[in-house]
Structure formats: C-alpha cells, structure tokens
Coordinates of C-alpha atoms in Angstrom, one line a residue:
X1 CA -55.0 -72.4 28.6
X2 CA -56.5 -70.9 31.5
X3 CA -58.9 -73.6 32.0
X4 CA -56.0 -76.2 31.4
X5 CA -53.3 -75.4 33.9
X6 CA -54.1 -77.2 37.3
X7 CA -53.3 -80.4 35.2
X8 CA -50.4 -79.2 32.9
X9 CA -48.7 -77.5 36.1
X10 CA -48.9 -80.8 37.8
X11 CA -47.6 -82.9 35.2
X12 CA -44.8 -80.0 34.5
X13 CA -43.6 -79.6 37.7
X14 CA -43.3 -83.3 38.3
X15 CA -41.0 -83.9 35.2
X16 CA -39.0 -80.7 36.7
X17 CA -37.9 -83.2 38.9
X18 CA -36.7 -85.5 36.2
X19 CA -32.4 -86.5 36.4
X20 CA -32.3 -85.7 32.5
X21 CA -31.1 -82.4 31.6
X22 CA -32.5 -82.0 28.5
X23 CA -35.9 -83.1 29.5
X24 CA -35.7 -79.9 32.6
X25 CA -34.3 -77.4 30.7
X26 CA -37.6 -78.3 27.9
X27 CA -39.7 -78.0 31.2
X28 CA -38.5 -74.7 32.1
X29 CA -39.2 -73.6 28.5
X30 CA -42.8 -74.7 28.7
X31 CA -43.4 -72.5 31.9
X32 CA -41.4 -69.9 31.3
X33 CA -44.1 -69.5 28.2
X34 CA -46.8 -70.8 30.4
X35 CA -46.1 -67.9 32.7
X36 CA -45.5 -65.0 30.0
X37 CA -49.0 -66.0 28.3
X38 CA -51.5 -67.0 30.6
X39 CA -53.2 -64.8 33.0
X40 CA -50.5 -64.3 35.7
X41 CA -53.2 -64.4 39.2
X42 CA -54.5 -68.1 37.4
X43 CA -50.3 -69.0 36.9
X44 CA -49.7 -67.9 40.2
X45 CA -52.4 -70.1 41.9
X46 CA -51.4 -73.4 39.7
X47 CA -48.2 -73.1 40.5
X48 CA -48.7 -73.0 44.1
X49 CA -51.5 -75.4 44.2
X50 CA -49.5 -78.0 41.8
X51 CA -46.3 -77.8 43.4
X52 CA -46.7 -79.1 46.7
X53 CA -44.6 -82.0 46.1
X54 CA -41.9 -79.6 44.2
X55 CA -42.1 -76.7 45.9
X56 CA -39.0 -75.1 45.0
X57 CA -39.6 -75.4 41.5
X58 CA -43.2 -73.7 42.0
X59 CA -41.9 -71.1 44.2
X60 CA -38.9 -70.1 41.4
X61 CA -42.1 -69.9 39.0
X62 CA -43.8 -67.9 41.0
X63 CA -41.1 -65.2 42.0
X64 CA -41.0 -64.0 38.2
X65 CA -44.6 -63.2 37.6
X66 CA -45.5 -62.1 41.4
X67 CA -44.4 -58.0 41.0
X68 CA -47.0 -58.0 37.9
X69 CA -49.7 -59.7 38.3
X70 CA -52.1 -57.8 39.0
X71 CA -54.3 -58.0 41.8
X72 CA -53.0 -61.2 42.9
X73 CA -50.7 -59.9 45.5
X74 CA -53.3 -59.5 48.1
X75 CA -54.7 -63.0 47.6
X76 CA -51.2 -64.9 48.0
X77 CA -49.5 -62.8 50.2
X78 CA -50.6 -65.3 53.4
X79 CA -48.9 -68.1 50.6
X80 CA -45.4 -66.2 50.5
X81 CA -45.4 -65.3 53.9
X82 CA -45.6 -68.9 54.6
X83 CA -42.9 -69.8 51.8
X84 CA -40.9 -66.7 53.7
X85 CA -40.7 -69.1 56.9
X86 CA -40.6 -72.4 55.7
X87 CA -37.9 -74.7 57.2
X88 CA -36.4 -74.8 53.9
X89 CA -33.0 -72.5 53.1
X90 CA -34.2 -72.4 49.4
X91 CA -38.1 -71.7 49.8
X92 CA -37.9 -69.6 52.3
X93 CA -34.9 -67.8 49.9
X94 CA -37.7 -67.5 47.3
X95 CA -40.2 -66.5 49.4
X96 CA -38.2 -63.6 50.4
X97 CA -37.5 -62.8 46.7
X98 CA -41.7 -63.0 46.3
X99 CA -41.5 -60.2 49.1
X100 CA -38.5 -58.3 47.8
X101 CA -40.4 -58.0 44.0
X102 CA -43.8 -56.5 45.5
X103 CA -41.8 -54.0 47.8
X104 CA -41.8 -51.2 45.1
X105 CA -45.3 -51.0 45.0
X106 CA -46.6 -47.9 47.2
X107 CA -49.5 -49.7 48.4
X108 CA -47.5 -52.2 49.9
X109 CA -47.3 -51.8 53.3
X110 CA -50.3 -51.2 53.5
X111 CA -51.1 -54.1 51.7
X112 CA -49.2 -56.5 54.3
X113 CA -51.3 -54.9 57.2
X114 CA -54.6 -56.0 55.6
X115 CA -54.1 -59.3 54.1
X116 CA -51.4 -61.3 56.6
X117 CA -53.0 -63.2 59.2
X118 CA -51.4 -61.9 63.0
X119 CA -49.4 -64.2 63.8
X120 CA -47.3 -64.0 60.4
X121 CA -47.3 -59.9 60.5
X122 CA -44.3 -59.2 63.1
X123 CA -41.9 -61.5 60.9
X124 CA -42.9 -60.5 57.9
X125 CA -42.7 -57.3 58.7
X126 CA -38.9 -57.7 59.6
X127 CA -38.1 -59.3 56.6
X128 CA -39.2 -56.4 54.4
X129 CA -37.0 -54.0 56.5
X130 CA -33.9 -56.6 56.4
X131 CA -34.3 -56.9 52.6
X132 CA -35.0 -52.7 52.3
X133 CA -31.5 -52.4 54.7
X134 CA -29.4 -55.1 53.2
X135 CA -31.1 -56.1 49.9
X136 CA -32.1 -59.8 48.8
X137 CA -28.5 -61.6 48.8
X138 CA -27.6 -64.8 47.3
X139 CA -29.6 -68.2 47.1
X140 CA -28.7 -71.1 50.0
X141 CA -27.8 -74.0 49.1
X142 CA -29.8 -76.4 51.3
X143 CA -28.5 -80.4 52.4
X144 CA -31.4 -82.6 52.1
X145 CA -32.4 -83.7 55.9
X146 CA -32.4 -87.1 54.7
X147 CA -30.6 -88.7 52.7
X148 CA -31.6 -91.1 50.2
X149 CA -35.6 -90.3 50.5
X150 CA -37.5 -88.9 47.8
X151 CA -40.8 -87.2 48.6
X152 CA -43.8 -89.4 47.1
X153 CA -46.1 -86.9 48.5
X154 CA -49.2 -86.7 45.4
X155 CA -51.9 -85.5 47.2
X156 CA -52.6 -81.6 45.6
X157 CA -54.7 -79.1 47.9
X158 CA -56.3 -75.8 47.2
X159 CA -53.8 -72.8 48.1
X160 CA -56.2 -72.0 51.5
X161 CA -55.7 -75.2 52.4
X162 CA -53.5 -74.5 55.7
X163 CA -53.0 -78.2 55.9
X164 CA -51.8 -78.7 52.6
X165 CA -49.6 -75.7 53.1
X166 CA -48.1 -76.8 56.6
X167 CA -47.3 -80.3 54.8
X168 CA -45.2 -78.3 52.0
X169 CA -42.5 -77.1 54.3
X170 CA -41.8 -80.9 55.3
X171 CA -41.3 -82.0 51.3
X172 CA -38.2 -82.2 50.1
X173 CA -36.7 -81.1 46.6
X174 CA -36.1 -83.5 44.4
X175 CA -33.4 -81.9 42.9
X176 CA -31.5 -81.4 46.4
X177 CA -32.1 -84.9 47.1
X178 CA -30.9 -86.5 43.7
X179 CA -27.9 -83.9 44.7
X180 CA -27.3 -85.3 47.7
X181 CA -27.4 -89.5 46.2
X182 CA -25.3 -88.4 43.2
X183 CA -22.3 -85.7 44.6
X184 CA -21.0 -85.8 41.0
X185 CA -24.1 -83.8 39.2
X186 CA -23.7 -81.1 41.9
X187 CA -21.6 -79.2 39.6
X188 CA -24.0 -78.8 36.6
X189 CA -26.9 -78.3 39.3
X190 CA -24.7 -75.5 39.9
X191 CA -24.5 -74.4 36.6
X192 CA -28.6 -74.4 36.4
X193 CA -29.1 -72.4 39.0
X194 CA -26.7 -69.8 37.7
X195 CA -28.7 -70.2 34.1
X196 CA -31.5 -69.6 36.1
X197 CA -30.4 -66.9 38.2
X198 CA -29.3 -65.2 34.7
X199 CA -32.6 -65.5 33.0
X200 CA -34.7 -64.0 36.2
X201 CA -32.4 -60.6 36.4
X202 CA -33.0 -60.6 32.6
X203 CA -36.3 -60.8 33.1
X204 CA -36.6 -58.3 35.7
X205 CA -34.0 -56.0 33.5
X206 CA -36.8 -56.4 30.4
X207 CA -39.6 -56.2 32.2
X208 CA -42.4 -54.4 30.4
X209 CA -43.6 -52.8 33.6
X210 CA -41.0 -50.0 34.7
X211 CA -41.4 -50.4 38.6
X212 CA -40.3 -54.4 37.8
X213 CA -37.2 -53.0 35.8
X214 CA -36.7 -50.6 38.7
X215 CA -37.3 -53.8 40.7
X216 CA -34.2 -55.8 38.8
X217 CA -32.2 -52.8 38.9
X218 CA -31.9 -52.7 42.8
X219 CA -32.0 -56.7 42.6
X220 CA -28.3 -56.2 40.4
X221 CA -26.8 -53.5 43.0
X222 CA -27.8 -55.8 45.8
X223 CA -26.4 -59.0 44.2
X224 CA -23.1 -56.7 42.8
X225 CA -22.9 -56.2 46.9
X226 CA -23.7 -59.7 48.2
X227 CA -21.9 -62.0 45.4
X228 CA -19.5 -59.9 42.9
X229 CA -18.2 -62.9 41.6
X230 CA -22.0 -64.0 40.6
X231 CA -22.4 -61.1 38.3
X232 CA -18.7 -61.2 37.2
X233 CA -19.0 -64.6 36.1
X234 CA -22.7 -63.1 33.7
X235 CA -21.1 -59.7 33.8
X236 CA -21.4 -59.5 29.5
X237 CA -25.5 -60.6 29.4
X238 CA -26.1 -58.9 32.5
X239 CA -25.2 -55.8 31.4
X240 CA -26.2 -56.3 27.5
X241 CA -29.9 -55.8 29.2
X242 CA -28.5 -53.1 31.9
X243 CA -27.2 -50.6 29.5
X244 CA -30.3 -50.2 28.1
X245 CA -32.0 -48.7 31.2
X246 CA -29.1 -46.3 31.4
X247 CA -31.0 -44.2 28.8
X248 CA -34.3 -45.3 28.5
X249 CA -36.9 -42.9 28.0
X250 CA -38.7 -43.5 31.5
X251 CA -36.4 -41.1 33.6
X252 CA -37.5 -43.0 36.7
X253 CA -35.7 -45.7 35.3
X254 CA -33.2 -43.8 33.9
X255 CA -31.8 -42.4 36.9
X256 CA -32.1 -45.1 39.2
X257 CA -29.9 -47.2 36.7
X258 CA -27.2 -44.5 36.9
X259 CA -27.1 -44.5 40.7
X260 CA -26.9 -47.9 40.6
X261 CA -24.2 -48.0 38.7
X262 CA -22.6 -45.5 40.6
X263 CA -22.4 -47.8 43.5
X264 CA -21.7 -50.4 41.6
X265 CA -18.3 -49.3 39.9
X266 CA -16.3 -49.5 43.1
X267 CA -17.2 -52.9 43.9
X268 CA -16.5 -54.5 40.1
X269 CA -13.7 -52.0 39.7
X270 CA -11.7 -53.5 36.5
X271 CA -14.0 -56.1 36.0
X272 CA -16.3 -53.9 33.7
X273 CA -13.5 -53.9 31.2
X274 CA -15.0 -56.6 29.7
X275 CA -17.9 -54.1 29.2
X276 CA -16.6 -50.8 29.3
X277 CA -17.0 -50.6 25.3
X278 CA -21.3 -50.9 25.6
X279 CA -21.6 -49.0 29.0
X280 CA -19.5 -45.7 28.3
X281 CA -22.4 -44.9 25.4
X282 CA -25.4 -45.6 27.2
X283 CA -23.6 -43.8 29.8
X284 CA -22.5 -40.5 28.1
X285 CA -25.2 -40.5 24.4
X286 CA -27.9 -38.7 25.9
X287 CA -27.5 -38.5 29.4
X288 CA -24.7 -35.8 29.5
X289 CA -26.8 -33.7 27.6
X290 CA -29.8 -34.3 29.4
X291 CA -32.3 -31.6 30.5
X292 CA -33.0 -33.1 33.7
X293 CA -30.8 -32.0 36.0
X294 CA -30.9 -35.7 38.6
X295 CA -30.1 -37.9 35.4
X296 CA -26.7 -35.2 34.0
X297 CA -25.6 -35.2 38.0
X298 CA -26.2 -39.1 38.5
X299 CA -24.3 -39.3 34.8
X300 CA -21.6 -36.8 35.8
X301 CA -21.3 -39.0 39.4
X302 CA -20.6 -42.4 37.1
X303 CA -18.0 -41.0 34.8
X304 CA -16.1 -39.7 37.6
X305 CA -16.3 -42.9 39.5
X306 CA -15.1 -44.8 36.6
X307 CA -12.4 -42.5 36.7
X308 CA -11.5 -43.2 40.3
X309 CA -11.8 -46.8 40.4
X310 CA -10.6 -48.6 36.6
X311 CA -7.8 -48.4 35.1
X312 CA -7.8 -44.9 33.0
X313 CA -6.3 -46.7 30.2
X314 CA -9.6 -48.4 29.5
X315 CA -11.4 -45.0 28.9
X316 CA -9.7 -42.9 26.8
X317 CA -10.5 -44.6 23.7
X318 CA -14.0 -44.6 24.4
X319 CA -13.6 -41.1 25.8
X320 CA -11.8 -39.9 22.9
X321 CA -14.4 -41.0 20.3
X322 CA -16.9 -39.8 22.0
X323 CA -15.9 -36.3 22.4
X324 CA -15.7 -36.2 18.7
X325 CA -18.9 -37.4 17.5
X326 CA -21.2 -36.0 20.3
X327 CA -22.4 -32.0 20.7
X328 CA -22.9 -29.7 23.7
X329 CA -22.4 -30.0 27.0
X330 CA -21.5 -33.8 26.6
X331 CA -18.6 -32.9 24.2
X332 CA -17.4 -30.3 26.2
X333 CA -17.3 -32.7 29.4
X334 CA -15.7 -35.6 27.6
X335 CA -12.9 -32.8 26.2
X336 CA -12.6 -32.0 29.9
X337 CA -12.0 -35.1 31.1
X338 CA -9.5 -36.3 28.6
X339 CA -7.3 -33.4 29.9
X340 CA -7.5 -34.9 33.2
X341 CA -6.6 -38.6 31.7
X342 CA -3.4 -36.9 29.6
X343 CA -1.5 -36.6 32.4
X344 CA -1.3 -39.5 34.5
X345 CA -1.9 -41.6 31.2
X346 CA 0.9 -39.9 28.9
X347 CA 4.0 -40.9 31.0
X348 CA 2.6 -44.7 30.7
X349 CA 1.7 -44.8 27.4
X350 CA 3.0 -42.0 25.4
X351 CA 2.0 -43.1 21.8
X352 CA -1.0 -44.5 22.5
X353 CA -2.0 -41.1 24.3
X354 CA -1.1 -39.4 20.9
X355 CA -2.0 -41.7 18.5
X356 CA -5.9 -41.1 20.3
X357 CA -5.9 -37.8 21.9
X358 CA -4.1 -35.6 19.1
X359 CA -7.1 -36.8 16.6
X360 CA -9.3 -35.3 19.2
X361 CA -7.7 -32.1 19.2
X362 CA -7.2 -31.6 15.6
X363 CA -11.2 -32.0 15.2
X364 CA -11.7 -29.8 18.2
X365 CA -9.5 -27.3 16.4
X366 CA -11.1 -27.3 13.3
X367 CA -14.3 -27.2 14.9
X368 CA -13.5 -24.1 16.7
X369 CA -11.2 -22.7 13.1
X370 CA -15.1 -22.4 11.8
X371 CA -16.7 -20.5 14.8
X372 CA -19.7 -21.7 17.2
X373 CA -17.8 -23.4 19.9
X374 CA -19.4 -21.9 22.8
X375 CA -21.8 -24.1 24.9
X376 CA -25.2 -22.3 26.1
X377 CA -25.8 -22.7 29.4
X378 CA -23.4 -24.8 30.4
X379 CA -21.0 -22.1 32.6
X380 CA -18.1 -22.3 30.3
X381 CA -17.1 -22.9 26.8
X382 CA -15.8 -26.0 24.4
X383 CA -12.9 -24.1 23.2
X384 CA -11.8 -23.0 27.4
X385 CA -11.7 -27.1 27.4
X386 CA -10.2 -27.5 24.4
X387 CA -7.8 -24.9 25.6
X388 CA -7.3 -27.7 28.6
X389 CA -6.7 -30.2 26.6
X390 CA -4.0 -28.4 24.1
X391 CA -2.0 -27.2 27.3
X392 CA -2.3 -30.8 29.4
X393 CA -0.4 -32.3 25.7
X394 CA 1.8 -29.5 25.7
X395 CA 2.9 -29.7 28.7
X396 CA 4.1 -33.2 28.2
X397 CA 5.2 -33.4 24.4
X398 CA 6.3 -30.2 24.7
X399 CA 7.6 -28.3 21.0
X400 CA 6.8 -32.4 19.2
X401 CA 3.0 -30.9 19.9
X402 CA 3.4 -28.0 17.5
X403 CA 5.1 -30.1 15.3
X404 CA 2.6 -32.7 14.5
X405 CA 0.2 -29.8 14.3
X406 CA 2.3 -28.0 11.8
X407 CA 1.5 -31.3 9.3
X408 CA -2.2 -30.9 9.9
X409 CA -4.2 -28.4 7.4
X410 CA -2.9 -24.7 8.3
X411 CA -5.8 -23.7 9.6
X412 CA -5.6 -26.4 12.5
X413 CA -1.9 -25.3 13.3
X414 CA -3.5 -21.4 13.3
X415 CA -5.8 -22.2 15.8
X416 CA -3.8 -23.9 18.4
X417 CA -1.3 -21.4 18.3
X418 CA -3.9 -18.8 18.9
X419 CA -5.2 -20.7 21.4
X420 CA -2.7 -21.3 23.5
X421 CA -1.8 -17.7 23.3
X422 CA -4.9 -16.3 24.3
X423 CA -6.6 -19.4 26.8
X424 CA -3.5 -19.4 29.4

C-alpha cells in the first residue's frame, strides 16, 4: 500500500469530513488499519501532506503512530512544531500530544536542537517543559471563526512546502464548522471524541513498544489530574488495558504503572469501586512477592493508599481471598492488613466482617496446625500476623470467636488457643 497512500489518504480524509456517522466511524476504521500496517514514516508523511484541508483529522492520525515510527521523528519535527503553534485550539492540542509522545525518547532533546529551525526552538522548547511540569491536559474545544464557511481549499503540497504549511493554520475543520451550523449534533460530536480519546489511551496502554506504554501510562496520570471525570466516565476499558501493566514482565513498565497508580488513587478515591475487583490482583499476584525491591515498595505504597482513600469495605473481600490463595510475603502482608481493616470495619458491619475474615483465619490456622508458616526473609513470620489477625477478632467478638472456632475441625480450635496464648 506504500505506493498507494497519497491518494487513499486524500480521499480518506476528505470523507472524514462527511455529516454521516456511519460513513466516519468506517473512515476511522480504514486508517486506524492504514496506520497499524503500512510503514509508519510513509503514514506519517501522507497524512500530513493529504490533510491540509482536514488538518485535525491528519494531525489525530498522526499523534498515534508518531512515538514509533522510527526515524521519522527528526524529519517531521519542523511539521509538529508548526502544528504546536497553529492558531487552532485543537491542532495546536495535537501538536502538543505529537511532542508529549516523542518526550520519552533519551535522544530527544537533543533531537529538538538539531532538527527545529531557530525561530521555532525557544517555544518549543517551552512546551516540552510545560507538558514535563504539568502533563498534556485535556483537548479544546475550538468555535469556528466563521460561521457558516466550509474550507474548499484542494490544493495538496509536499510536507516542506512552508507555504502549504502556513496556509493549514487558516483551514478550518469541517467537523467544527458543521458543529457550529448544526448546535444539535454537538452532543454526539462529543461523544466521538470521547470514543476517540478512549481508543488512543488504549492504544498507547497496548502498545507493543514499552517506552509507548510507559508513554500512555503517564498520558492516564496526567489526564486522572487534568479531567477525573474523563477517565471516570471510561474508567472500566481504561483500566481493563491498565491492569495489565501492573504486572507485566518489563519491570520498567511495571513500576511506573504502580506509581502511577499510587498518585492516582487519591484523585478517583471511590470511583475505582467499579474496578477494585480486576486491580487488587494485578496489584497484589506477583508484585507483593516480587524480588525487586522498587516494584514490592511502589506495590506496598498502592495498597496502603487504597486503604487511606476508599471505602475499606470495598477491600476486604478482595483482601480476604487473596490472603488465602497466595504464598509468602504477599500472604503474610494481606493477613496484616486485614487486621488493620477488622477494626474500624467490624463495628459497621459485623457479619459481613465474620462471614469473610473468620474463613481466613480458619485456613491460616490450619495452615500453621501443619508447620511451615514462617516467611524467609521477610523480617517476621505468617503466624506473628495471623497472631494479629486472631487478637484484632478477639478483641471485638470477644468469647463468640472461640466459639465458632470450637465448630471448626479440632485441630483449628487447638491452634488458636495456642496462639493466642503464646503470640500476646
């Protein structure tokens, strides 16, 4: 297709344009394949070079092929320092994300000094240290400058054509300007953009090249800190694709995720309720028993902060099944924990406390009824937090704990007297 996509990019981009739905959403499907198959430096230049008369649309394109393509960075960075400045809210918003994709690459700076012409350096330069400092933020929503006009602009010049590229920054969108003659199509415009803002997080989340996923990773925090209520209202996809870089195998990745999410809890808070369920594995499966000592501390960091900042409530089932099925350190942490939850949960919810947390002990007891319950290495032992978690229930159910263990097996009952004589 190489050899084919001056001409399909031109027709594409114009039927981007198109009032029908159905017909842009097929569009975005054909370039969204167009860009995934094709070599990305000869996408990058059709894109540009075709969509002079829709230059948002190019410039979206663009942004999600940009961080890796390789090579192709040093030739279009004068392009997306121009799209950076453009008079345009939107382009120059993409522009920016252009900019904000490529930062993660360690030649970068260096990079900027040799390609951008002079007189684009000093702003440029600004703009990578405001989106470093303060992240990428949300996308404008620009007012066409006229209303009623349509760009009929059809005359397509090479991407070093300064011309050409000075002419793009007067062209409207004709998406903003159909917006602008039909107010009542504003809200499913909306709606597209929020599609589309979903699929290019996705995208950055799946990414086959790690510094791109580290790339969407920071892109999420910043967007979790600029517009909660945009990743609130995606929170389930967005974080169907997040968990899985909470224990990936590339510990770059890895442990950026979990710092991430570190900052991240205090800002969704309850929100993640709706996703507590899928984040509490990734979270706790292999990280909490992880040889690297950044990705347990960054681990250990988000468990406490979701115990600071949700509703406790939400974690102790999660928490209690997890201390039963897992080994070593991680079930001795969990074990810990849940004797921290018992009690400001048990004078809430009483039975629900039990009907959870007593299961957990029982298996912790029989566990430790058959020997090898201490933990190497980890600076204490599973049955001194079992011990933690027998005297938090005691202290609230009192002689109904000794009780309920007296109609378990005898062995259990055995053990947590014995327990609770010896661990005080």
């Amino acid at each position: 297709m190489d050899q084919e996509l001056d001409n399909a990019v031109k027709v594409l981009l114009h039927k981007a344009g198109e009032s029908n739905t159905f017909i842009r959403e097929e569009v975005d499907k054909a370039l969204k394949a167009m860009v995934n198959n094709v070599t990305p430096a000869r996408a990058l230049c059709s894109l540009i070079n075709g969509g002079q008369s829709h230059l948002h649309s190019a410039v979206r394109r663009c942004t999600r092929i940009v961080a890796g393509a390789k090579g192709v960075a040093e030739r279009l960075l004068p392009a997306i320092a121009r799209f950076a400045q453009d008079s345009s809210q939107q382009t120059r918003y993409y522009g920016r994300k252009m900019l904000f994709s490529m930062m993660a690459h360690p030649e970068f700076d260096k990079t900027l000094e040799k390609f951008l012409p002079a007189k684009d350096l000093p702003y440029i330069k600004e703009t990578v240290v405001s989106l470093r400092e303060k992240g990428l933020g949300e996308m404008p929503l620009d007012a066409p400058s006229a209303k009623g006009k349509r760009s009929q602009t059809g005359n397509v010049g090479h991407l070093r054509s300064s011309s050409t590229c000075r002419d793009a920054a007067n062209i409207q969108d004709r998406d903003a300007t159909e917006a602008q003659e039909a107010p009542r199509r504003a809200a499913p415009r909306s709606a597209l953009e929020n599609e589309e803002y979903v699929r290019d997080i996705l995208g950055l989340l799946n990414a086959k090249d790690f510094r791109e996923r580290i790339n969407g990773i920071r892109q999420l925090l910043s967007d979790t800190e600029s517009n909660p209520a945009l990743v609130v209202n995606n929170i389930i996809k967005i974080f169907d694709a997040f968990k899985a870089r909470l224990h990936e195998s590339n510990s770059k990745v890895n442990q950026v995720a979990l710092e991430a999410l570190h900052k991240m809890i205090p800002l969704l808070k309850d929100n993640l309720s709706a996703v507590i369920n899928m984040l509490i594995p990734a979270i706790v499966d292999n990280n909490l028993n992880s040889k690297n000592p950044g990705i347990y501390a960054a681990a250990t960091n988000v468990i406490q902060a979701l115990c600071q900042y949700l509703d406790n409530f939400l974690l102790l089932q999660p928490f209690c099944t997890k201390a039963q099925f897992l080994s070593g350190k991680a079930k001795q942490d969990l074990t810990e924990k849940l004797a921290e939850l018992v009690p400001e949960l048990y004078p809430r919810k009483p039975s629900a406390v039990e009907q959870r947390v007593l299961p957990v002990l029982w298996h912790l007891l029989g566990s430790a009824a058959s020997g090898g319950s201490s933990v190497p290495g980890s600076g204490g032992s599973l049955r001194t937090a079992t011990a933690s978690l027998a005297h938090a229930l005691l202290a609230h159910m009192g002689t109904s704990l000794l009780a309920q263990a007296a109609a378990q097996p005898p062995h259990i009952g055995k053990a947590l007297e014995e327990l609770l004589e010896t661990e005080m």
